[in-house]
XYZ file of C-alpha atoms in Angstrom:
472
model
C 61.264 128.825 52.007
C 59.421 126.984 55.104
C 60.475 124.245 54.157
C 63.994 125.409 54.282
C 63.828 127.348 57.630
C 62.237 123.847 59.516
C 65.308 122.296 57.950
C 67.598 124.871 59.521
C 65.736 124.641 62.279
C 66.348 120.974 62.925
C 69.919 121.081 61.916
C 70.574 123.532 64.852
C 68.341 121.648 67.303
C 70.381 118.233 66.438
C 73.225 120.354 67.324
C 73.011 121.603 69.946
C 71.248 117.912 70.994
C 74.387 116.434 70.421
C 76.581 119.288 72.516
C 74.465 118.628 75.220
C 75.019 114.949 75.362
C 78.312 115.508 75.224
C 78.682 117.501 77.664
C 76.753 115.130 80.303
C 78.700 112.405 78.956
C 82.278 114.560 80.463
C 80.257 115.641 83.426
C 79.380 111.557 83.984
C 82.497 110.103 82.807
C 84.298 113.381 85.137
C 82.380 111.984 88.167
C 82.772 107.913 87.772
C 86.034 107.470 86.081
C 89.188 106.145 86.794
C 92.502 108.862 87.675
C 95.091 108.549 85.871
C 98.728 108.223 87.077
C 99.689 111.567 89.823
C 95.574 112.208 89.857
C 93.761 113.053 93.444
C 91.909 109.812 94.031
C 88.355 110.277 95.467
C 86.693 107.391 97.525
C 83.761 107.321 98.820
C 81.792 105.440 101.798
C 78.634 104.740 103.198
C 78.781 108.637 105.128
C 81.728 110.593 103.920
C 84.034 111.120 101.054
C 87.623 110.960 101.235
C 90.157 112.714 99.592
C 93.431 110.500 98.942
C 96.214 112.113 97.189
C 98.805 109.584 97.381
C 98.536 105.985 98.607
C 102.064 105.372 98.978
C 102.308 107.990 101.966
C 102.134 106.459 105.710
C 99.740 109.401 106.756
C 97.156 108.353 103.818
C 93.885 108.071 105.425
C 92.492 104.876 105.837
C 89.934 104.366 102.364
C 87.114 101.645 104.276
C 84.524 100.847 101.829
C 86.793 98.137 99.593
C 86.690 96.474 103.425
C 83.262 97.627 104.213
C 82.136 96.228 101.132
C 83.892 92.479 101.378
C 82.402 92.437 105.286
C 79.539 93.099 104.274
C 79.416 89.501 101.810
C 80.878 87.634 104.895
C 78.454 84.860 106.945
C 79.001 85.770 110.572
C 79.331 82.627 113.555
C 78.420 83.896 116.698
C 81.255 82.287 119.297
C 84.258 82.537 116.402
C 87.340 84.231 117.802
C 90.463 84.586 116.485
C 94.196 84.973 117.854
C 96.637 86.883 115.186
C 99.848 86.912 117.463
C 101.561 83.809 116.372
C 103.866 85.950 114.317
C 107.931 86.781 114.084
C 110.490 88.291 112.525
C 111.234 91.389 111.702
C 108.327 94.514 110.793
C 107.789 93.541 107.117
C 106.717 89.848 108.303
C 104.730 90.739 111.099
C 103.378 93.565 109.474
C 101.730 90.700 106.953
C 101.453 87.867 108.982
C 98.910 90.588 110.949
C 97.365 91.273 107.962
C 96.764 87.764 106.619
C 95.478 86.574 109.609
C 92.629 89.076 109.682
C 91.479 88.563 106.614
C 91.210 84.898 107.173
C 89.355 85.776 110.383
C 87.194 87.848 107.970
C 86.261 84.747 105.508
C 85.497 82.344 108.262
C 83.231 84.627 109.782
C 84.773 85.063 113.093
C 82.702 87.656 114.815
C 85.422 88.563 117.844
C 89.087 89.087 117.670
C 91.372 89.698 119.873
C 93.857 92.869 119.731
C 96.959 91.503 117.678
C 100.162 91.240 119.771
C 103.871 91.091 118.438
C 106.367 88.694 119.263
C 109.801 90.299 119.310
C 113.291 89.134 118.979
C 116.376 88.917 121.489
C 117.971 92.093 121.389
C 121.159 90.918 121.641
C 120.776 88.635 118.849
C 118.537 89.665 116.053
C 118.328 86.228 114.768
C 116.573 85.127 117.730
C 112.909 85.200 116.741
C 110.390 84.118 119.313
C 110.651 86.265 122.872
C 108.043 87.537 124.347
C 105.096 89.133 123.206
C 104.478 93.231 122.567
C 100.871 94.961 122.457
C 100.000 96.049 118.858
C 100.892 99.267 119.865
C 105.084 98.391 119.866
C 105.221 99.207 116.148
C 101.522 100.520 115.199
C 98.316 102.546 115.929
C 96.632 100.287 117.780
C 93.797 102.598 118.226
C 93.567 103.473 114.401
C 93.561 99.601 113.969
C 90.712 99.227 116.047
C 88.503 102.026 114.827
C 89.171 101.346 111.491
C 88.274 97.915 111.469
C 85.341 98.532 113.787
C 84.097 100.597 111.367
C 84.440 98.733 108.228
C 83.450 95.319 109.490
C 80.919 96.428 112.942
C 80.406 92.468 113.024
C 83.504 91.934 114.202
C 84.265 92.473 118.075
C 87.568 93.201 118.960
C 89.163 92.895 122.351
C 92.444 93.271 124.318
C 92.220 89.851 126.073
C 90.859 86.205 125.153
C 88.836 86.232 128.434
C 86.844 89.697 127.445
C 85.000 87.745 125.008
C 81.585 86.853 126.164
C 81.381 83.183 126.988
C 84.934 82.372 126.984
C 85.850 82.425 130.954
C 82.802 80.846 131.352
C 83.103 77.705 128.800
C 86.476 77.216 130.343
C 84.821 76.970 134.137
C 82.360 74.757 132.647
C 84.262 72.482 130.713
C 86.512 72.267 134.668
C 89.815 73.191 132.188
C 91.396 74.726 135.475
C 94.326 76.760 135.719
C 95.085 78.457 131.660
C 92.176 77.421 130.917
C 91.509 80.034 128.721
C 94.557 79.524 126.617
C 93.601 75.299 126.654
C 90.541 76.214 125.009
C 92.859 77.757 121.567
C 92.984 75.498 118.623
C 95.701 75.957 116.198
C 94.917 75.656 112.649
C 97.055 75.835 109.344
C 94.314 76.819 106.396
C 95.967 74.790 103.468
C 95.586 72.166 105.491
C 92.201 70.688 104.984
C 89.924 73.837 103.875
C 91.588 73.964 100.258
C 90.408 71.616 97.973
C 92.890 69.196 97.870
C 96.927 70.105 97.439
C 97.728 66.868 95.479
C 101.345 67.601 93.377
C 101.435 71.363 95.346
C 104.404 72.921 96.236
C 104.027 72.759 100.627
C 105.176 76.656 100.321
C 102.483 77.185 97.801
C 100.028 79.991 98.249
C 95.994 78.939 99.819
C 95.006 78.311 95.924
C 91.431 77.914 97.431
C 90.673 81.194 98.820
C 87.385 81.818 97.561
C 86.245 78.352 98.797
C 87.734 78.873 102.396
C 84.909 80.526 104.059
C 82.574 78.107 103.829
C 84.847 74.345 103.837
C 86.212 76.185 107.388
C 82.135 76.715 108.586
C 81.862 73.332 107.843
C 84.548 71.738 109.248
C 83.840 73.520 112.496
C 80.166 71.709 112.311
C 81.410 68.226 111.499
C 84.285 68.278 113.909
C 81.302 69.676 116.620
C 79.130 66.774 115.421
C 81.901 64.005 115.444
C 82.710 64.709 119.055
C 78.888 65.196 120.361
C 79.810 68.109 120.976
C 77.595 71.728 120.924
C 78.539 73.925 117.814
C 79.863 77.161 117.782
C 78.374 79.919 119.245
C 78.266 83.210 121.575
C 77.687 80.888 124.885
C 79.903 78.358 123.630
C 82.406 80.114 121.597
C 85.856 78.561 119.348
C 88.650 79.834 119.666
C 91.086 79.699 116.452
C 94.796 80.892 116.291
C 96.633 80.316 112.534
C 99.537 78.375 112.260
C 103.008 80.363 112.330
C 104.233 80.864 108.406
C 100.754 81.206 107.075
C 101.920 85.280 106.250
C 102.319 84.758 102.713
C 99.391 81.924 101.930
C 96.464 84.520 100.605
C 96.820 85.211 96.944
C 96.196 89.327 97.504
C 95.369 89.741 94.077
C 92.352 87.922 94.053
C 90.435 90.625 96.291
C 90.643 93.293 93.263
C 93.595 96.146 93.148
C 91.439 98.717 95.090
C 91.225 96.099 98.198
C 95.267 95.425 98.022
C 95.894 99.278 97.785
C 94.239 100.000 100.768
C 93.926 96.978 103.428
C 97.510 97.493 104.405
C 96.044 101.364 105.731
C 94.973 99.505 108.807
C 98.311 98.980 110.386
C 99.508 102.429 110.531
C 102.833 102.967 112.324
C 102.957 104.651 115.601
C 103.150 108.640 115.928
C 106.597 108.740 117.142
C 108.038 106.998 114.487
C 105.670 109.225 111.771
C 107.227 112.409 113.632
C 110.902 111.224 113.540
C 110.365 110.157 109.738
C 108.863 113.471 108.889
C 112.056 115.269 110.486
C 113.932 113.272 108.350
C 112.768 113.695 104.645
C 112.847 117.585 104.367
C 116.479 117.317 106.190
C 117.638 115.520 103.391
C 115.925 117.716 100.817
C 117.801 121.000 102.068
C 121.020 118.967 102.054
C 121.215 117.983 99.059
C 119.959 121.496 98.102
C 122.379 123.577 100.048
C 125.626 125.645 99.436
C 125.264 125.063 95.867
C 127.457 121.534 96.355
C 125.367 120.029 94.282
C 126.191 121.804 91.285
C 129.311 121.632 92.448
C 129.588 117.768 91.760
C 127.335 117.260 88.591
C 124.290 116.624 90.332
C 122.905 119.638 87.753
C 123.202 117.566 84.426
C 121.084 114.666 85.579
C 118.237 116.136 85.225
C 117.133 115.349 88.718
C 116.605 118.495 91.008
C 119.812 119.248 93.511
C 117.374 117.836 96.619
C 116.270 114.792 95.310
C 117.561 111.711 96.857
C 118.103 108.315 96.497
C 116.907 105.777 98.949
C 119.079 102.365 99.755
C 117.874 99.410 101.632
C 120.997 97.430 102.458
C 120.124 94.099 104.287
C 123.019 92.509 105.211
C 122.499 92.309 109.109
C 123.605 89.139 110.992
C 119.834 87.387 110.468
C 120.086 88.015 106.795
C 119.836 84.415 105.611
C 123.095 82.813 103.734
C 120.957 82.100 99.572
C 120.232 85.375 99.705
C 122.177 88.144 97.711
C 125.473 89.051 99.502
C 126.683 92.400 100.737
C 128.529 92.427 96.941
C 125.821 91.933 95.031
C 123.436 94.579 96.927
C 126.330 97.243 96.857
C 127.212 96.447 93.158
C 123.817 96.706 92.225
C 122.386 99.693 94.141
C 125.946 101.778 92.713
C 124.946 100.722 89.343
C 121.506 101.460 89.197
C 122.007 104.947 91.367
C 124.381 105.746 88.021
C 121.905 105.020 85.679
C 119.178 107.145 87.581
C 121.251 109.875 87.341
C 122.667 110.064 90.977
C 126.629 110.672 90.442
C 127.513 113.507 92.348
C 123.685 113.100 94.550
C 122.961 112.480 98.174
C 121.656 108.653 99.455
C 119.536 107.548 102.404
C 121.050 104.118 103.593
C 118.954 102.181 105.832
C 120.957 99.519 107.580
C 120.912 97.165 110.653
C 125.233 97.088 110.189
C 127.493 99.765 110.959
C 129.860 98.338 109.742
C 128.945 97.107 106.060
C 127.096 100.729 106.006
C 130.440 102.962 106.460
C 132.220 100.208 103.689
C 129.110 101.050 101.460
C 129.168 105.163 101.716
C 132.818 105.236 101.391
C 132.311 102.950 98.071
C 129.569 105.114 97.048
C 131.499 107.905 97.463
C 134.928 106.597 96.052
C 132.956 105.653 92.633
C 130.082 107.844 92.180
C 130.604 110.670 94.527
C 127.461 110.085 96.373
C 127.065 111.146 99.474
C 125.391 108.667 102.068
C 123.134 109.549 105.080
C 121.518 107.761 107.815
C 118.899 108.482 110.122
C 121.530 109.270 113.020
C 122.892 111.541 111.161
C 120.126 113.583 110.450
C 118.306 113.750 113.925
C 119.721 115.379 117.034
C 118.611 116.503 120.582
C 115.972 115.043 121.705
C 115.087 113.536 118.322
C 118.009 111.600 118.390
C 117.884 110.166 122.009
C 113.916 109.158 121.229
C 115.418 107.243 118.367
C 118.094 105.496 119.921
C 115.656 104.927 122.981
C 113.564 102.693 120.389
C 114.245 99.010 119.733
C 116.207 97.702 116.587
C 112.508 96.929 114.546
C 111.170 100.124 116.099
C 114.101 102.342 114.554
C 113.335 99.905 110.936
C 110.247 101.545 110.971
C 111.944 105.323 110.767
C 113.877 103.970 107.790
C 110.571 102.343 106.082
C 108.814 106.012 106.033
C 111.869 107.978 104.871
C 112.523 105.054 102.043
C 108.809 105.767 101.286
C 109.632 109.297 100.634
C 112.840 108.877 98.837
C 112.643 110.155 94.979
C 113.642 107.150 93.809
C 114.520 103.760 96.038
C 116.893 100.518 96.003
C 116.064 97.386 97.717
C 116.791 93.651 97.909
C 114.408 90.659 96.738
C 113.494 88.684 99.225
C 113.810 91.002 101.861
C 110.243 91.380 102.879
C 110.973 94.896 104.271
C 112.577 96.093 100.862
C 109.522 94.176 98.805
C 106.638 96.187 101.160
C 108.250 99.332 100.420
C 108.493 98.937 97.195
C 105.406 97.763 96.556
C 104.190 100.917 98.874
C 105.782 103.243 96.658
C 103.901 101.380 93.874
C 100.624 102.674 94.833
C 101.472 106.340 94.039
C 100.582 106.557 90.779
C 97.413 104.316 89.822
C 96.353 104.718 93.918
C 93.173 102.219 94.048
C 93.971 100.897 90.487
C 97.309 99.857 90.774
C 98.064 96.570 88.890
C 100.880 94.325 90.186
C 104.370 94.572 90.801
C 106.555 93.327 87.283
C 108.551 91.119 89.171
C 112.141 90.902 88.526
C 111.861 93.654 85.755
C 113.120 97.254 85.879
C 111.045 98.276 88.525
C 108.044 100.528 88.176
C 110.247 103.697 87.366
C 109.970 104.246 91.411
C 111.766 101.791 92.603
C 113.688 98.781 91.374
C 115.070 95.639 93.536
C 118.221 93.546 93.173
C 117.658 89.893 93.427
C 117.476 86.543 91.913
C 114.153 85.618 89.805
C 114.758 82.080 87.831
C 112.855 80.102 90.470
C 109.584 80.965 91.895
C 110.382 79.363 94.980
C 113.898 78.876 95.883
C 114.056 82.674 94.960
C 111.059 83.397 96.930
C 109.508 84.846 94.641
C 105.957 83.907 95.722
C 106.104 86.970 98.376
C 105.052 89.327 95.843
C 101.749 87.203 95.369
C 101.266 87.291 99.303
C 102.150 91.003 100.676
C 99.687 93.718 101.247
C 101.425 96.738 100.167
């Protein structure tokens, strides 16, 4: 009978020891693991924790410690600044080019940089590329940019000007470089040129296959080009100045930082306010309309399944710089009506973001004609003062308005290569796997978000190497 009750006994203690490791195994796994697709995201850093609930939105808050973390494995030269304003185009390329460049400047170890600025285009002719230069602050947050990347990466100075930066003004007196001195003293360097390893049989448009080896062959080169001329090397009182070649925005392989540093280096370059504000006016505008007066029941919208104030958003990039290879106004229009059929838009309400009036009326009364869909814009949606601030803004400034409304479109059409329609997409990507998203399938049927029309048989006469390049 003893022996039976110890028996008992143990049966219910190696019961309840197994509930009890179970249960701390939920609590641990609960604390550590991954989310799951339309899961709040928590990140944490060195002093707070942040709540992100979707990735894809252009308010998220900027998630540091993927940043903090690959700053923190850099080597540092004292005297290494770097120039990120040798960019163009329109705010999908310089929006990259930007974003490349820093973290370039990060894997050298430059330990200054100097406030990005933004070359802008003739606006009388959009396919003029290279005016004059903007401050950051013409299309982002310049002072979010600065904090943020003060914060993550404290070893790296930034300032407005070239001759801020300790030692600068002074190397140029010394060295007796005279008038622009300052601006004499800027090298120009191209990084697959030289710091990769060897390119033999490459592609020239091929992506910087030796990223991980770029840090160090660049520290190197700086010593032996320093020791080659009898020259000092690098440092604070006798600092280098470095500006990247223009077309290096696509050369880093993104990939190879890890998903949770793609999904959130682009949070840096945050657009401005204005443009945030306008957006926001936008989306719920075109929620109630497609909402009201019961019209959408009216024309089928009901047996889609989609709600009555969904809508779809349409990039249509046809504008007079739109090059001649790439899909034609046909082939956008043909394939955004098709696709908006098969998502279950007949009888729905579009966004249409467009650079042409003209080829934007042809494609709303087409939409219209063959799938009853009605088609928006941004000027029709704002008004008053709203709509004067908008039309006070410059042709890429007013792109922006359209990039956060396409962001919070229910579902969204686009056009490979357009670098604008890839970095929303690949945006809107982040929503559901936030820090863990995995790639873009390229030239599949989207990612049930979005989907692109475009050519994909050749990697690089169908530039198709974008996708490997762009920070969403």
């Amino acid at each position: 009978m003893a022996q039976r009750q110890v028996v008992r006994r143990a049966g219910i203690l190696a019961i309840l020891t197994v509930g009890l490791v179970f249960l701390w195994a939920r609590i641990t796994h609960n604390n550590i693991s991954t989310p799951g697709p339309d899961h709040t995201i928590t990140t944490t850093t060195t002093t707070t924790t942040t709540i992100v609930d979707d990735l894809s939105s252009a308010r998220a808050p900027f998630v540091s410690w993927p940043l903090q973390r690959l700053c923190a494995e850099t080597t540092p030269v004292p005297g290494l600044v770097f120039l990120c304003d040798n960019n163009s185009g329109g705010p999908g390329n310089i929006r990259n080019y930007i974003l490349t460049c820093v973290r370039y400047a990060i894997e050298a170890g430059a330990t200054a940089l100097i406030t990005p600025q933004i070359r802008t285009r003739n606006p009388d002719d959009p396919r003029d590329l290279f005016r004059g230069h903007q401050p950051l602050a013409y299309l982002f947050d310049a002072a979010h940019f600065g904090d943020a990347l003060a914060a993550a990466c404290p070893q790296l100075r930034i300032y407005e000007r070239l001759e801020d930066v300790p030692g600068v003004a002074a190397k140029a007196r010394r060295e007796g470089l005279g008038d622009g001195g300052v601006a004499r003293m800027v090298q120009t360097v191209t990084p697959k040129h030289g710091f990769d390893g060897g390119r033999g049989g490459c592609d020239a448009r091929d992506q910087n296959r030796h990223t991980d080896r770029f840090g160090a062959a660049f520290r190197a080169w700086m010593a032996d080009s320093a020791r080659e001329l009898g020259l000092e090397p690098t440092a604070a009182e006798n600092p280098k100045v470095i500006r990247l070649a223009w077309g290096v925005l696509w050369d880093w392989p993104v990939y190879r930082d890890g998903p949770e540093f793609v999904a959130s280096f682009g949070g840096l370059l945050r657009f401005r306010d204005d443009v945030l504000d306008l957006a926001d006016g936008i989306v719920p505008s075109m929620g109630a309309l497609g909402a009201s007066s019961g019209e959408a029941e009216e024309r089928g919208v009901s047996g889609s399944g989609r709600s009555p104030s969904a809508f779809l958003g349409v990039h249509l990039r046809t504008e007079v710089d739109a090059l001649a290879q790439w899909p034609s106004y046909e082939n956008q229009s043909l394939g955004y009506i098709t696709e908006a059929e098969r998502q279950g838009y007949r009888g729905g309400l579009a966004y249409l973001a467009c650079g042409s009036e003209t080829e934007a009326r042809k494609f709303a009364d087409e939409a219209e004609a063959s799938l009853q869909l009605r088609v928006r814009s941004k000027y029709d949606l704002l008004e008053g003062r709203a709509l004067e601030q908008l039309k006070a803004m410059s042709w890429d400034q007013q792109a922006l308005v359209d990039y956060v409304v396409l962001l919070g479109a229910d579902y969204f059409v686009g056009v490979s290569p357009s670098s604008f329609s890839i970095n929303v997409a690949l945006k809107r990507h982040l929503q559901r796997e936030g820090l863990n998203t995995r790639p873009w399938r390229v030239g599949g049927l989207g990612d049930g978000r979005s989907w692109l029309v475009g050519r994909y048989d050749a990697y690089w006469d169908d530039w198709l190497f974008m996708f490997d390049g762009m920070w969403p």
